[in-house]
Amino acid sequence: MAKGLTTRKSQRLVVLTAGLVTLGLATGLVLYALGSNSLSLFVQPSDIAEHDVKPGDRLKLGGLVATGSFHRGDDGVTNLFTVTDCVADVKVSFRGILPDLFREGQGVVTEGTFDTAGLFVADTVLAKHDENYAPPGTMPKNAAACTHPEGVATAAETVGR
């Protein structure tokens, strides 16, 4: 075996090179993940057109449940409602039991896909836990156009004060 490959200096160089390659690979993977939409928390209805969403693409949709938009289907388990950011609306279908805090005028985050008819079919619905808290990104684009069905200040109005 050649003496040059067994010296401590050469071994350190190999370990250092392997470490730098691993670090570079990890950095590349993180940058690739940040460049895609996989790390975004959710999209508001008015941002749907910007994201070029195709039927079957999975995403999280956040916003307020539009007042007067909730309807329960004839089968009793399908729920239809509209998620709005007060600029654009998206009709959502969810089959299952809604969270206890779900109601019109409150913030929700839904996860699912668009069907070919443009209906957002959610398999997960999360309702926010407090009237004074709104996750970043669920705030309506046009807060002045949003009103709570019971006249209570919405999160958008509360934060805007």
PDB file of C-alpha atoms in Angstrom:
ATOM      1  CA  MET A   1       0.000   0.000   0.000  1.00  0.00           C
ATOM      2  CA  ALA A   2       1.302   3.407  -0.817  1.00  0.00           C
ATOM      3  CA  LYS A   3       2.501   5.402   2.131  1.00  0.00           C
ATOM      4  CA  GLY A   4       0.708   8.578   0.967  1.00  0.00           C
ATOM      5  CA  LEU A   5      -2.797   7.112   1.446  1.00  0.00           C
ATOM      6  CA  THR A   6      -2.249   5.963   5.012  1.00  0.00           C
ATOM      7  CA  THR A   7      -0.927   9.128   6.549  1.00  0.00           C
ATOM      8  CA  ARG A   8      -3.075  10.975   9.044  1.00  0.00           C
ATOM      9  CA  LYS A   9      -3.131  14.002   6.795  1.00  0.00           C
ATOM     10  CA  SER A  10      -4.591  11.981   3.916  1.00  0.00           C
ATOM     11  CA  GLN A  11      -7.184  10.344   6.143  1.00  0.00           C
ATOM     12  CA  ARG A  12      -8.291  13.732   7.442  1.00  0.00           C
ATOM     13  CA  LEU A  13      -8.574  14.985   3.894  1.00  0.00           C
ATOM     14  CA  VAL A  14     -10.825  12.053   2.959  1.00  0.00           C
ATOM     15  CA  VAL A  15     -13.034  12.571   6.030  1.00  0.00           C
ATOM     16  CA  LEU A  16     -13.214  16.322   5.401  1.00  0.00           C
ATOM     17  CA  THR A  17     -14.102  15.794   1.732  1.00  0.00           C
ATOM     18  CA  ALA A  18     -16.820  13.268   2.617  1.00  0.00           C
ATOM     19  CA  GLY A  19     -18.233  15.681   5.206  1.00  0.00           C
ATOM     20  CA  LEU A  20     -18.298  18.561   2.751  1.00  0.00           C
ATOM     21  CA  VAL A  21     -20.008  16.425   0.097  1.00  0.00           C
ATOM     22  CA  THR A  22     -22.625  15.315   2.643  1.00  0.00           C
ATOM     23  CA  LEU A  23     -23.181  18.890   3.798  1.00  0.00           C
ATOM     24  CA  GLY A  24     -23.519  20.082   0.196  1.00  0.00           C
ATOM     25  CA  LEU A  25     -26.027  17.330  -0.565  1.00  0.00           C
ATOM     26  CA  ALA A  26     -28.081  18.207   2.510  1.00  0.00           C
ATOM     27  CA  THR A  27     -28.035  21.891   1.571  1.00  0.00           C
ATOM     28  CA  GLY A  28     -29.149  21.042  -1.949  1.00  0.00           C
ATOM     29  CA  LEU A  29     -32.055  18.958  -0.677  1.00  0.00           C
ATOM     30  CA  VAL A  30     -33.194  21.743   1.654  1.00  0.00           C
ATOM     31  CA  LEU A  31     -33.042  24.310  -1.136  1.00  0.00           C
ATOM     32  CA  TYR A  32     -34.968  21.968  -3.437  1.00  0.00           C
ATOM     33  CA  ALA A  33     -37.668  21.535  -0.794  1.00  0.00           C
ATOM     34  CA  LEU A  34     -37.911  25.291  -0.223  1.00  0.00           C
ATOM     35  CA  GLY A  35     -38.296  25.873  -3.934  1.00  0.00           C
ATOM     36  CA  SER A  36     -41.347  23.657  -4.202  1.00  0.00           C
ATOM     37  CA  ASN A  37     -44.761  24.242  -2.667  1.00  0.00           C
ATOM     38  CA  SER A  38     -44.332  21.385  -0.227  1.00  0.00           C
ATOM     39  CA  LEU A  39     -43.272  23.648   2.609  1.00  0.00           C
ATOM     40  CA  SER A  40     -45.976  26.265   2.230  1.00  0.00           C
ATOM     41  CA  LEU A  41     -48.510  26.149   5.019  1.00  0.00           C
ATOM     42  CA  PHE A  42     -51.564  26.766   2.887  1.00  0.00           C
ATOM     43  CA  VAL A  43     -52.926  28.783   0.025  1.00  0.00           C
ATOM     44  CA  GLN A  44     -55.711  31.343   0.149  1.00  0.00           C
ATOM     45  CA  PRO A  45     -58.496  31.219  -2.442  1.00  0.00           C
ATOM     46  CA  SER A  46     -57.211  34.277  -4.329  1.00  0.00           C
ATOM     47  CA  ASP A  47     -53.774  32.625  -4.641  1.00  0.00           C
ATOM     48  CA  ILE A  48     -55.113  29.517  -6.380  1.00  0.00           C
ATOM     49  CA  ALA A  49     -54.693  31.005  -9.860  1.00  0.00           C
ATOM     50  CA  GLU A  50     -51.073  31.945  -9.130  1.00  0.00           C
ATOM     51  CA  HIS A  51     -50.149  28.404  -8.131  1.00  0.00           C
ATOM     52  CA  ASP A  52     -51.378  26.739 -11.353  1.00  0.00           C
ATOM     53  CA  VAL A  53     -53.238  24.052  -9.434  1.00  0.00           C
ATOM     54  CA  LYS A  54     -54.372  21.087 -11.503  1.00  0.00           C
ATOM     55  CA  PRO A  55     -57.074  18.571 -10.574  1.00  0.00           C
ATOM     56  CA  GLY A  56     -55.532  15.989  -8.298  1.00  0.00           C
ATOM     57  CA  ASP A  57     -52.784  18.269  -6.956  1.00  0.00           C
ATOM     58  CA  ARG A  58     -52.768  18.090  -3.188  1.00  0.00           C
ATOM     59  CA  LEU A  59     -52.721  21.363  -1.238  1.00  0.00           C
ATOM     60  CA  LYS A  60     -53.865  23.081   1.905  1.00  0.00           C
ATOM     61  CA  LEU A  61     -56.491  25.769   1.518  1.00  0.00           C
ATOM     62  CA  GLY A  62     -56.951  28.339   4.270  1.00  0.00           C
ATOM     63  CA  GLY A  63     -59.389  31.158   4.845  1.00  0.00           C
ATOM     64  CA  LEU A  64     -62.711  31.978   6.421  1.00  0.00           C
ATOM     65  CA  VAL A  65     -65.905  29.962   6.049  1.00  0.00           C
ATOM     66  CA  ALA A  66     -68.216  32.281   4.117  1.00  0.00           C
ATOM     67  CA  THR A  67     -71.369  33.323   5.919  1.00  0.00           C
ATOM     68  CA  GLY A  68     -74.448  31.465   4.694  1.00  0.00           C
ATOM     69  CA  SER A  69     -72.433  28.994   2.655  1.00  0.00           C
ATOM     70  CA  PHE A  70     -72.647  25.868   4.819  1.00  0.00           C
ATOM     71  CA  HIS A  71     -74.965  23.076   3.708  1.00  0.00           C
ATOM     72  CA  ARG A  72     -75.114  19.465   4.802  1.00  0.00           C
ATOM     73  CA  GLY A  73     -75.700  16.949   2.024  1.00  0.00           C
ATOM     74  CA  ASP A  74     -78.680  14.618   1.828  1.00  0.00           C
ATOM     75  CA  ASP A  75     -76.565  11.702   3.028  1.00  0.00           C
ATOM     76  CA  GLY A  76     -75.871  13.520   6.320  1.00  0.00           C
ATOM     77  CA  VAL A  77     -72.085  13.160   6.155  1.00  0.00           C
ATOM     78  CA  THR A  78     -71.186  15.354   3.199  1.00  0.00           C
ATOM     79  CA  ASN A  79     -70.632  18.992   4.126  1.00  0.00           C
ATOM     80  CA  LEU A  80     -70.481  21.751   1.553  1.00  0.00           C
ATOM     81  CA  PHE A  81     -69.178  25.210   2.358  1.00  0.00           C
ATOM     82  CA  THR A  82     -67.215  28.057   0.832  1.00  0.00           C
ATOM     83  CA  VAL A  83     -63.763  29.154   1.957  1.00  0.00           C
ATOM     84  CA  THR A  84     -63.111  32.796   1.260  1.00  0.00           C
ATOM     85  CA  ASP A  85     -60.394  35.375   1.734  1.00  0.00           C
ATOM     86  CA  CYS A  86     -62.955  38.079   0.920  1.00  0.00           C
ATOM     87  CA  VAL A  87     -61.430  38.493  -2.533  1.00  0.00           C
ATOM     88  CA  ALA A  88     -62.075  35.045  -4.011  1.00  0.00           C
ATOM     89  CA  ASP A  89     -64.134  32.031  -2.961  1.00  0.00           C
ATOM     90  CA  VAL A  90     -63.552  28.293  -3.272  1.00  0.00           C
ATOM     91  CA  LYS A  91     -66.351  25.761  -2.820  1.00  0.00           C
ATOM     92  CA  VAL A  92     -65.302  22.888  -0.567  1.00  0.00           C
ATOM     93  CA  SER A  93     -66.780  19.448  -0.060  1.00  0.00           C
ATOM     94  CA  PHE A  94     -65.873  17.470   3.045  1.00  0.00           C
ATOM     95  CA  ARG A  95     -67.184  14.042   3.919  1.00  0.00           C
ATOM     96  CA  GLY A  96     -67.009  13.341   7.636  1.00  0.00           C
ATOM     97  CA  ILE A  97     -67.418  14.918  11.021  1.00  0.00           C
ATOM     98  CA  LEU A  98     -66.441  18.565  11.224  1.00  0.00           C
ATOM     99  CA  PRO A  99     -64.501  19.905  14.223  1.00  0.00           C
ATOM    100  CA  ASP A 100     -66.612  21.287  17.060  1.00  0.00           C
ATOM    101  CA  LEU A 101     -65.286  24.790  16.499  1.00  0.00           C
ATOM    102  CA  PHE A 102     -66.224  24.807  12.814  1.00  0.00           C
ATOM    103  CA  ARG A 103     -68.757  27.501  11.962  1.00  0.00           C
ATOM    104  CA  GLU A 104     -69.388  30.217   9.448  1.00  0.00           C
ATOM    105  CA  GLY A 105     -67.210  33.298   9.749  1.00  0.00           C
ATOM    106  CA  GLN A 106     -64.357  31.385  11.379  1.00  0.00           C
ATOM    107  CA  GLY A 107     -60.972  30.456   9.997  1.00  0.00           C
ATOM    108  CA  VAL A 108     -60.309  26.980   8.669  1.00  0.00           C
ATOM    109  CA  VAL A 109     -57.511  25.132   6.993  1.00  0.00           C
ATOM    110  CA  THR A 110     -58.589  22.311   4.709  1.00  0.00           C
ATOM    111  CA  GLU A 111     -56.414  19.772   2.967  1.00  0.00           C
ATOM    112  CA  GLY A 112     -57.368  17.933  -0.183  1.00  0.00           C
ATOM    113  CA  THR A 113     -57.493  18.142  -3.955  1.00  0.00           C
ATOM    114  CA  PHE A 114     -59.520  19.825  -6.666  1.00  0.00           C
ATOM    115  CA  ASP A 115     -61.734  17.610  -8.777  1.00  0.00           C
ATOM    116  CA  THR A 116     -62.245  18.126 -12.497  1.00  0.00           C
ATOM    117  CA  ALA A 117     -65.335  20.286 -11.857  1.00  0.00           C
ATOM    118  CA  GLY A 118     -63.315  22.760  -9.742  1.00  0.00           C
ATOM    119  CA  LEU A 119     -64.724  21.615  -6.406  1.00  0.00           C
ATOM    120  CA  PHE A 120     -62.150  21.326  -3.624  1.00  0.00           C
ATOM    121  CA  VAL A 121     -62.610  17.909  -2.048  1.00  0.00           C
ATOM    122  CA  ALA A 122     -61.141  18.057   1.441  1.00  0.00           C
ATOM    123  CA  ASP A 123     -60.164  15.040   3.489  1.00  0.00           C
ATOM    124  CA  THR A 124     -59.041  17.112   6.473  1.00  0.00           C
ATOM    125  CA  VAL A 125     -60.641  20.195   8.006  1.00  0.00           C
ATOM    126  CA  LEU A 126     -58.979  22.086  10.830  1.00  0.00           C
ATOM    127  CA  ALA A 127     -60.811  24.865  12.644  1.00  0.00           C
ATOM    128  CA  LYS A 128     -58.953  27.472  14.579  1.00  0.00           C
ATOM    129  CA  HIS A 129     -59.241  27.316  18.350  1.00  0.00           C
ATOM    130  CA  ASP A 130     -59.644  30.949  19.313  1.00  0.00           C
ATOM    131  CA  GLU A 131     -61.568  33.854  17.866  1.00  0.00           C
ATOM    132  CA  ASN A 132     -58.652  36.220  18.423  1.00  0.00           C
ATOM    133  CA  TYR A 133     -56.040  34.044  16.802  1.00  0.00           C
ATOM    134  CA  ALA A 134     -55.586  33.543  13.112  1.00  0.00           C
ATOM    135  CA  PRO A 135     -52.700  31.569  11.681  1.00  0.00           C
ATOM    136  CA  PRO A 136     -50.523  33.598   9.361  1.00  0.00           C
ATOM    137  CA  GLY A 137     -51.823  33.263   5.831  1.00  0.00           C
ATOM    138  CA  THR A 138     -55.495  32.825   6.750  1.00  0.00           C
ATOM    139  CA  MET A 139     -56.015  36.530   7.092  1.00  0.00           C
ATOM    140  CA  PRO A 140     -58.387  37.759   4.414  1.00  0.00           C
ATOM    141  CA  LYS A 141     -56.954  39.815   1.613  1.00  0.00           C
ATOM    142  CA  ASN A 142     -59.812  42.257   2.011  1.00  0.00           C
ATOM    143  CA  ALA A 143     -60.607  42.282   5.730  1.00  0.00           C
ATOM    144  CA  ALA A 144     -63.123  45.100   5.393  1.00  0.00           C
ATOM    145  CA  ALA A 145     -65.342  42.875   3.240  1.00  0.00           C
ATOM    146  CA  CYS A 146     -65.541  40.148   5.898  1.00  0.00           C
ATOM    147  CA  THR A 147     -68.137  40.177   8.659  1.00  0.00           C
ATOM    148  CA  HIS A 148     -68.914  37.665  11.378  1.00  0.00           C
ATOM    149  CA  PRO A 149     -72.444  36.224  11.187  1.00  0.00           C
ATOM    150  CA  GLU A 150     -73.133  37.124  14.833  1.00  0.00           C
ATOM    151  CA  GLY A 151     -71.628  40.604  14.616  1.00  0.00           C
ATOM    152  CA  VAL A 152     -68.547  39.579  16.575  1.00  0.00           C
ATOM    153  CA  ALA A 153     -65.257  41.002  15.400  1.00  0.00           C
ATOM    154  CA  THR A 154     -63.515  38.477  13.206  1.00  0.00           C
ATOM    155  CA  ALA A 155     -59.878  37.641  13.667  1.00  0.00           C
ATOM    156  CA  ALA A 156     -59.099  39.812  10.673  1.00  0.00           C
ATOM    157  CA  GLU A 157     -60.807  42.787  12.270  1.00  0.00           C
ATOM    158  CA  THR A 158     -59.165  42.098  15.626  1.00  0.00           C
ATOM    159  CA  VAL A 159     -55.674  41.866  14.188  1.00  0.00           C
ATOM    160  CA  GLY A 160     -56.224  44.916  12.022  1.00  0.00           C
ATOM    161  CA  ARG A 161     -56.857  47.111  15.075  1.00  0.00           C
TER     162      ARG A 161
END
